[in-house]
Amino acid sequence: MTEREKMQAGLLYDCGDAELLAQWHKAKDLVRDYNRTDSRDLAEKDRILSALLGGRGKSLWITPPFFVDYGCNIFFGDNCEVNLNCVFLDSGRITVGDNALIAPCVQIYTAFHPACPADRFGEPKEDGSFGFCKTLTAPVTIGDNVWIGGGAVILPGVTIGDNVAIGAGSVVAKDIPSDTIALGNPCRAVRENRPGEAERR
């Protein structure tokens, strides 16, 4: 089993693997180019996103700067907007549904590490140094019509249902049911999300 296959299966893997590092460097070069592209050059932005992302629907708008790990594990539906300074650590799959609104400085993590240092680093090299730490992944799934407020952090393995609003600054560590407004640290659903309620969140 390759390290990429382990990564995709949610098994402990070595992120220093040559194949994974090649994809990591490719993604870093692509996001560098995206972040430097002239704001009006929509054709070049579209070209870069096609090379970077795993898949996307129509009408995706990402305001730079935008940061990823691999890029190829990120999938968007239709009519999505990602505001500036967002970080998607996509060692695992990140799936974003239709009509998503992701505010500035949102962080989505699919990677995590063993808590025990011995499991995280393994045996030291002869010179006493360590290689890359071992990593695990769990996917993040975001439903349709979701608004994620600024500065929210979404942790590995979380599923956010449809028609959800996540309050700014929330830390989402557990699944959030559909049709709710959720906020806090830890983030939790506080009430139903009903039509006609316009308010600051």
Tab-separated table of C-alpha atoms in Angstrom:
chain	number	residue	atom	x	y	z
A	1	MET	CA	0.000	0.000	0.000
A	2	THR	CA	1.440	3.369	-1.009
A	3	GLU	CA	1.581	6.342	1.358
A	4	ARG	CA	-1.007	8.093	-0.834
A	5	GLU	CA	-3.349	5.110	-0.493
A	6	LYS	CA	-2.832	5.126	3.269
A	7	MET	CA	-3.588	8.851	3.350
A	8	GLN	CA	-6.799	8.402	1.386
A	9	ALA	CA	-7.856	5.473	3.587
A	10	GLY	CA	-7.378	7.426	6.815
A	11	LEU	CA	-4.440	5.285	7.931
A	12	LEU	CA	-1.212	6.493	9.512
A	13	TYR	CA	1.019	7.674	6.677
A	14	ASP	CA	4.341	9.385	6.036
A	15	CYS	CA	3.812	12.865	4.564
A	16	GLY	CA	7.512	12.914	3.628
A	17	ASP	CA	6.809	10.323	0.926
A	18	ALA	CA	8.250	11.408	-2.451
A	19	GLU	CA	4.946	11.117	-4.337
A	20	LEU	CA	3.076	13.139	-1.717
A	21	LEU	CA	5.798	15.775	-1.542
A	22	ALA	CA	5.675	16.166	-5.323
A	23	GLN	CA	1.933	16.862	-5.169
A	24	TRP	CA	2.434	19.165	-2.161
A	25	HIS	CA	5.041	21.246	-4.022
A	26	LYS	CA	2.880	21.343	-7.167
A	27	ALA	CA	-0.041	22.688	-5.131
A	28	LYS	CA	2.123	25.287	-3.400
A	29	ASP	CA	3.363	26.548	-6.770
A	30	LEU	CA	-0.189	26.714	-8.142
A	31	VAL	CA	-1.581	28.651	-5.164
A	32	ARG	CA	1.412	30.999	-5.334
A	33	ASP	CA	0.534	31.700	-8.959
A	34	TYR	CA	-3.167	32.069	-8.149
A	35	ASN	CA	-2.493	34.494	-5.339
A	36	ARG	CA	-0.278	36.612	-7.609
A	37	THR	CA	-2.592	36.618	-10.633
A	38	ASP	CA	-4.076	39.955	-11.649
A	39	SER	CA	-7.484	40.315	-10.038
A	40	ARG	CA	-9.202	40.875	-13.392
A	41	ASP	CA	-7.542	37.924	-15.157
A	42	LEU	CA	-10.427	35.499	-14.722
A	43	ALA	CA	-9.214	33.155	-17.467
A	44	GLU	CA	-5.872	32.590	-15.734
A	45	LYS	CA	-7.553	32.093	-12.372
A	46	ASP	CA	-9.866	29.528	-13.962
A	47	ARG	CA	-6.910	27.714	-15.520
A	48	ILE	CA	-5.062	27.505	-12.211
A	49	LEU	CA	-8.107	26.286	-10.274
A	50	SER	CA	-8.677	23.583	-12.912
A	51	ALA	CA	-5.113	22.358	-12.368
A	52	LEU	CA	-5.280	22.680	-8.581
A	53	LEU	CA	-8.634	21.331	-7.400
A	54	GLY	CA	-10.025	17.811	-7.440
A	55	GLY	CA	-13.329	19.026	-8.869
A	56	ARG	CA	-15.710	21.968	-8.948
A	57	GLY	CA	-19.081	23.022	-10.258
A	58	LYS	CA	-19.975	26.253	-12.013
A	59	SER	CA	-19.438	29.745	-10.625
A	60	LEU	CA	-16.666	29.251	-8.067
A	61	TRP	CA	-15.146	32.469	-6.702
A	62	ILE	CA	-12.064	32.290	-4.489
A	63	THR	CA	-10.572	35.571	-3.281
A	64	PRO	CA	-6.801	35.343	-2.809
A	65	PRO	CA	-4.794	34.667	-0.843
A	66	PHE	CA	-5.924	31.048	-0.628
A	67	PHE	CA	-3.861	28.215	0.848
A	68	VAL	CA	-4.025	24.409	0.473
A	69	ASP	CA	-1.962	21.329	1.174
A	70	TYR	CA	-2.553	19.199	-1.943
A	71	GLY	CA	-5.481	20.869	-3.701
A	72	CYS	CA	-6.499	17.673	-5.504
A	73	ASN	CA	-8.573	16.528	-2.510
A	74	ILE	CA	-10.860	19.606	-2.569
A	75	PHE	CA	-14.255	19.416	-4.291
A	76	PHE	CA	-16.761	22.274	-4.683
A	77	GLY	CA	-20.361	22.256	-5.861
A	78	ASP	CA	-22.034	25.062	-7.812
A	79	ASN	CA	-22.142	28.742	-6.855
A	80	CYS	CA	-19.549	28.769	-4.070
A	81	GLU	CA	-17.620	31.724	-2.711
A	82	VAL	CA	-14.472	31.554	-0.581
A	83	ASN	CA	-13.307	34.863	0.852
A	84	LEU	CA	-9.704	35.872	1.427
A	85	ASN	CA	-7.104	34.190	3.635
A	86	CYS	CA	-8.752	30.774	3.918
A	87	VAL	CA	-6.724	27.620	4.620
A	88	PHE	CA	-7.838	24.177	3.413
A	89	LEU	CA	-5.530	21.422	4.709
A	90	ASP	CA	-6.756	18.719	2.363
A	91	SER	CA	-4.734	15.631	3.213
A	92	GLY	CA	-8.184	14.041	3.431
A	93	ARG	CA	-11.113	14.901	1.189
A	94	ILE	CA	-12.879	18.250	1.617
A	95	THR	CA	-16.310	18.324	-0.026
A	96	VAL	CA	-18.240	21.606	-0.199
A	97	GLY	CA	-21.834	21.537	-1.477
A	98	ASP	CA	-23.739	24.009	-3.621
A	99	ASN	CA	-24.235	27.678	-2.707
A	100	ALA	CA	-21.575	27.751	0.016
A	101	LEU	CA	-20.402	31.045	1.477
A	102	ILE	CA	-17.076	30.764	3.314
A	103	ALA	CA	-16.000	33.958	5.073
A	104	PRO	CA	-12.431	35.259	5.531
A	105	CYS	CA	-9.837	33.356	7.535
A	106	VAL	CA	-11.811	30.095	7.720
A	107	GLN	CA	-9.599	27.061	8.330
A	108	ILE	CA	-10.618	23.535	7.336
A	109	TYR	CA	-8.394	20.728	8.600
A	110	THR	CA	-8.507	17.081	7.547
A	111	ALA	CA	-5.048	16.169	8.897
A	112	PHE	CA	-4.140	15.337	12.469
A	113	HIS	CA	-1.340	13.541	14.304
A	114	PRO	CA	-1.011	10.889	17.006
A	115	ALA	CA	-1.039	12.483	20.455
A	116	CYS	CA	1.816	10.267	21.675
A	117	PRO	CA	5.206	11.687	20.558
A	118	ALA	CA	6.646	8.203	19.993
A	119	ASP	CA	3.841	7.412	17.547
A	120	ARG	CA	4.048	10.848	15.973
A	121	PHE	CA	7.782	10.849	15.228
A	122	GLY	CA	8.938	7.231	15.411
A	123	GLU	CA	12.568	6.434	16.090
A	124	PRO	CA	15.143	9.235	15.685
A	125	LYS	CA	17.783	9.061	12.984
A	126	GLU	CA	21.433	8.319	13.813
A	127	ASP	CA	22.143	12.048	14.162
A	128	GLY	CA	19.236	12.430	16.607
A	129	SER	CA	16.949	14.237	14.176
A	130	PHE	CA	13.487	13.125	13.065
A	131	GLY	CA	11.877	12.848	9.653
A	132	PHE	CA	8.394	14.100	8.872
A	133	CYS	CA	5.883	13.359	11.589
A	134	LYS	CA	3.287	10.671	10.933
A	135	THR	CA	-0.172	11.874	10.010
A	136	LEU	CA	-3.784	10.665	9.928
A	137	THR	CA	-6.735	12.058	7.987
A	138	ALA	CA	-10.506	12.293	8.301
A	139	PRO	CA	-12.709	13.934	5.652
A	140	VAL	CA	-14.720	17.134	6.054
A	141	THR	CA	-18.108	17.381	4.346
A	142	ILE	CA	-20.064	20.635	4.061
A	143	GLY	CA	-23.641	20.493	2.760
A	144	ASP	CA	-25.627	22.789	0.485
A	145	ASN	CA	-26.514	26.404	1.346
A	146	VAL	CA	-23.994	26.672	4.190
A	147	TRP	CA	-22.550	29.938	5.483
A	148	ILE	CA	-19.374	29.641	7.559
A	149	GLY	CA	-18.558	32.805	9.499
A	150	GLY	CA	-15.165	34.469	9.565
A	151	GLY	CA	-12.352	32.833	11.480
A	152	ALA	CA	-14.198	29.544	12.035
A	153	VAL	CA	-12.088	26.393	12.358
A	154	ILE	CA	-13.466	23.066	11.119
A	155	LEU	CA	-11.668	20.021	12.485
A	156	PRO	CA	-11.062	16.607	10.843
A	157	GLY	CA	-13.994	14.240	10.418
A	158	VAL	CA	-16.743	16.865	10.704
A	159	THR	CA	-19.927	16.842	8.621
A	160	ILE	CA	-21.974	20.042	8.399
A	161	GLY	CA	-25.514	19.523	7.125
A	162	ASP	CA	-27.533	21.569	4.643
A	163	ASN	CA	-28.830	25.089	5.335
A	164	VAL	CA	-26.466	25.708	8.259
A	165	ALA	CA	-24.967	28.986	9.444
A	166	ILE	CA	-21.778	28.702	11.524
A	167	GLY	CA	-20.996	31.677	13.767
A	168	ALA	CA	-17.761	33.604	13.354
A	169	GLY	CA	-14.871	32.278	15.411
A	170	SER	CA	-16.501	28.913	16.073
A	171	VAL	CA	-14.448	25.739	16.484
A	172	VAL	CA	-16.394	22.916	14.855
A	173	ALA	CA	-15.274	19.623	16.378
A	174	LYS	CA	-18.479	17.578	15.944
A	175	ASP	CA	-21.128	17.154	13.268
A	176	ILE	CA	-23.700	19.935	12.881
A	177	PRO	CA	-27.252	18.932	11.850
A	178	SER	CA	-29.039	20.465	8.884
A	179	ASP	CA	-31.264	23.535	9.193
A	180	THR	CA	-29.540	24.964	12.251
A	181	ILE	CA	-27.581	27.986	13.410
A	182	ALA	CA	-24.463	26.814	15.271
A	183	LEU	CA	-21.766	28.720	17.116
A	184	GLY	CA	-19.244	28.667	19.923
A	185	ASN	CA	-16.185	26.753	21.077
A	186	PRO	CA	-16.999	23.940	20.899
A	187	CYS	CA	-19.516	24.765	18.179
A	188	ARG	CA	-23.044	23.507	18.774
A	189	ALA	CA	-26.465	24.045	17.218
A	190	VAL	CA	-28.350	26.718	19.184
A	191	ARG	CA	-31.590	26.935	17.196
A	192	GLU	CA	-33.303	26.184	13.918
A	193	ASN	CA	-32.320	28.191	10.865
A	194	ARG	CA	-35.631	29.625	9.612
A	195	PRO	CA	-36.305	31.797	6.541
A	196	GLY	CA	-36.732	35.494	7.112
A	197	GLU	CA	-34.235	35.883	9.950
A	198	ALA	CA	-31.614	38.453	8.976
A	199	GLU	CA	-29.159	39.132	11.780
A	200	ARG	CA	-25.490	39.475	12.619
A	201	ARG	CA	-23.881	36.128	13.456
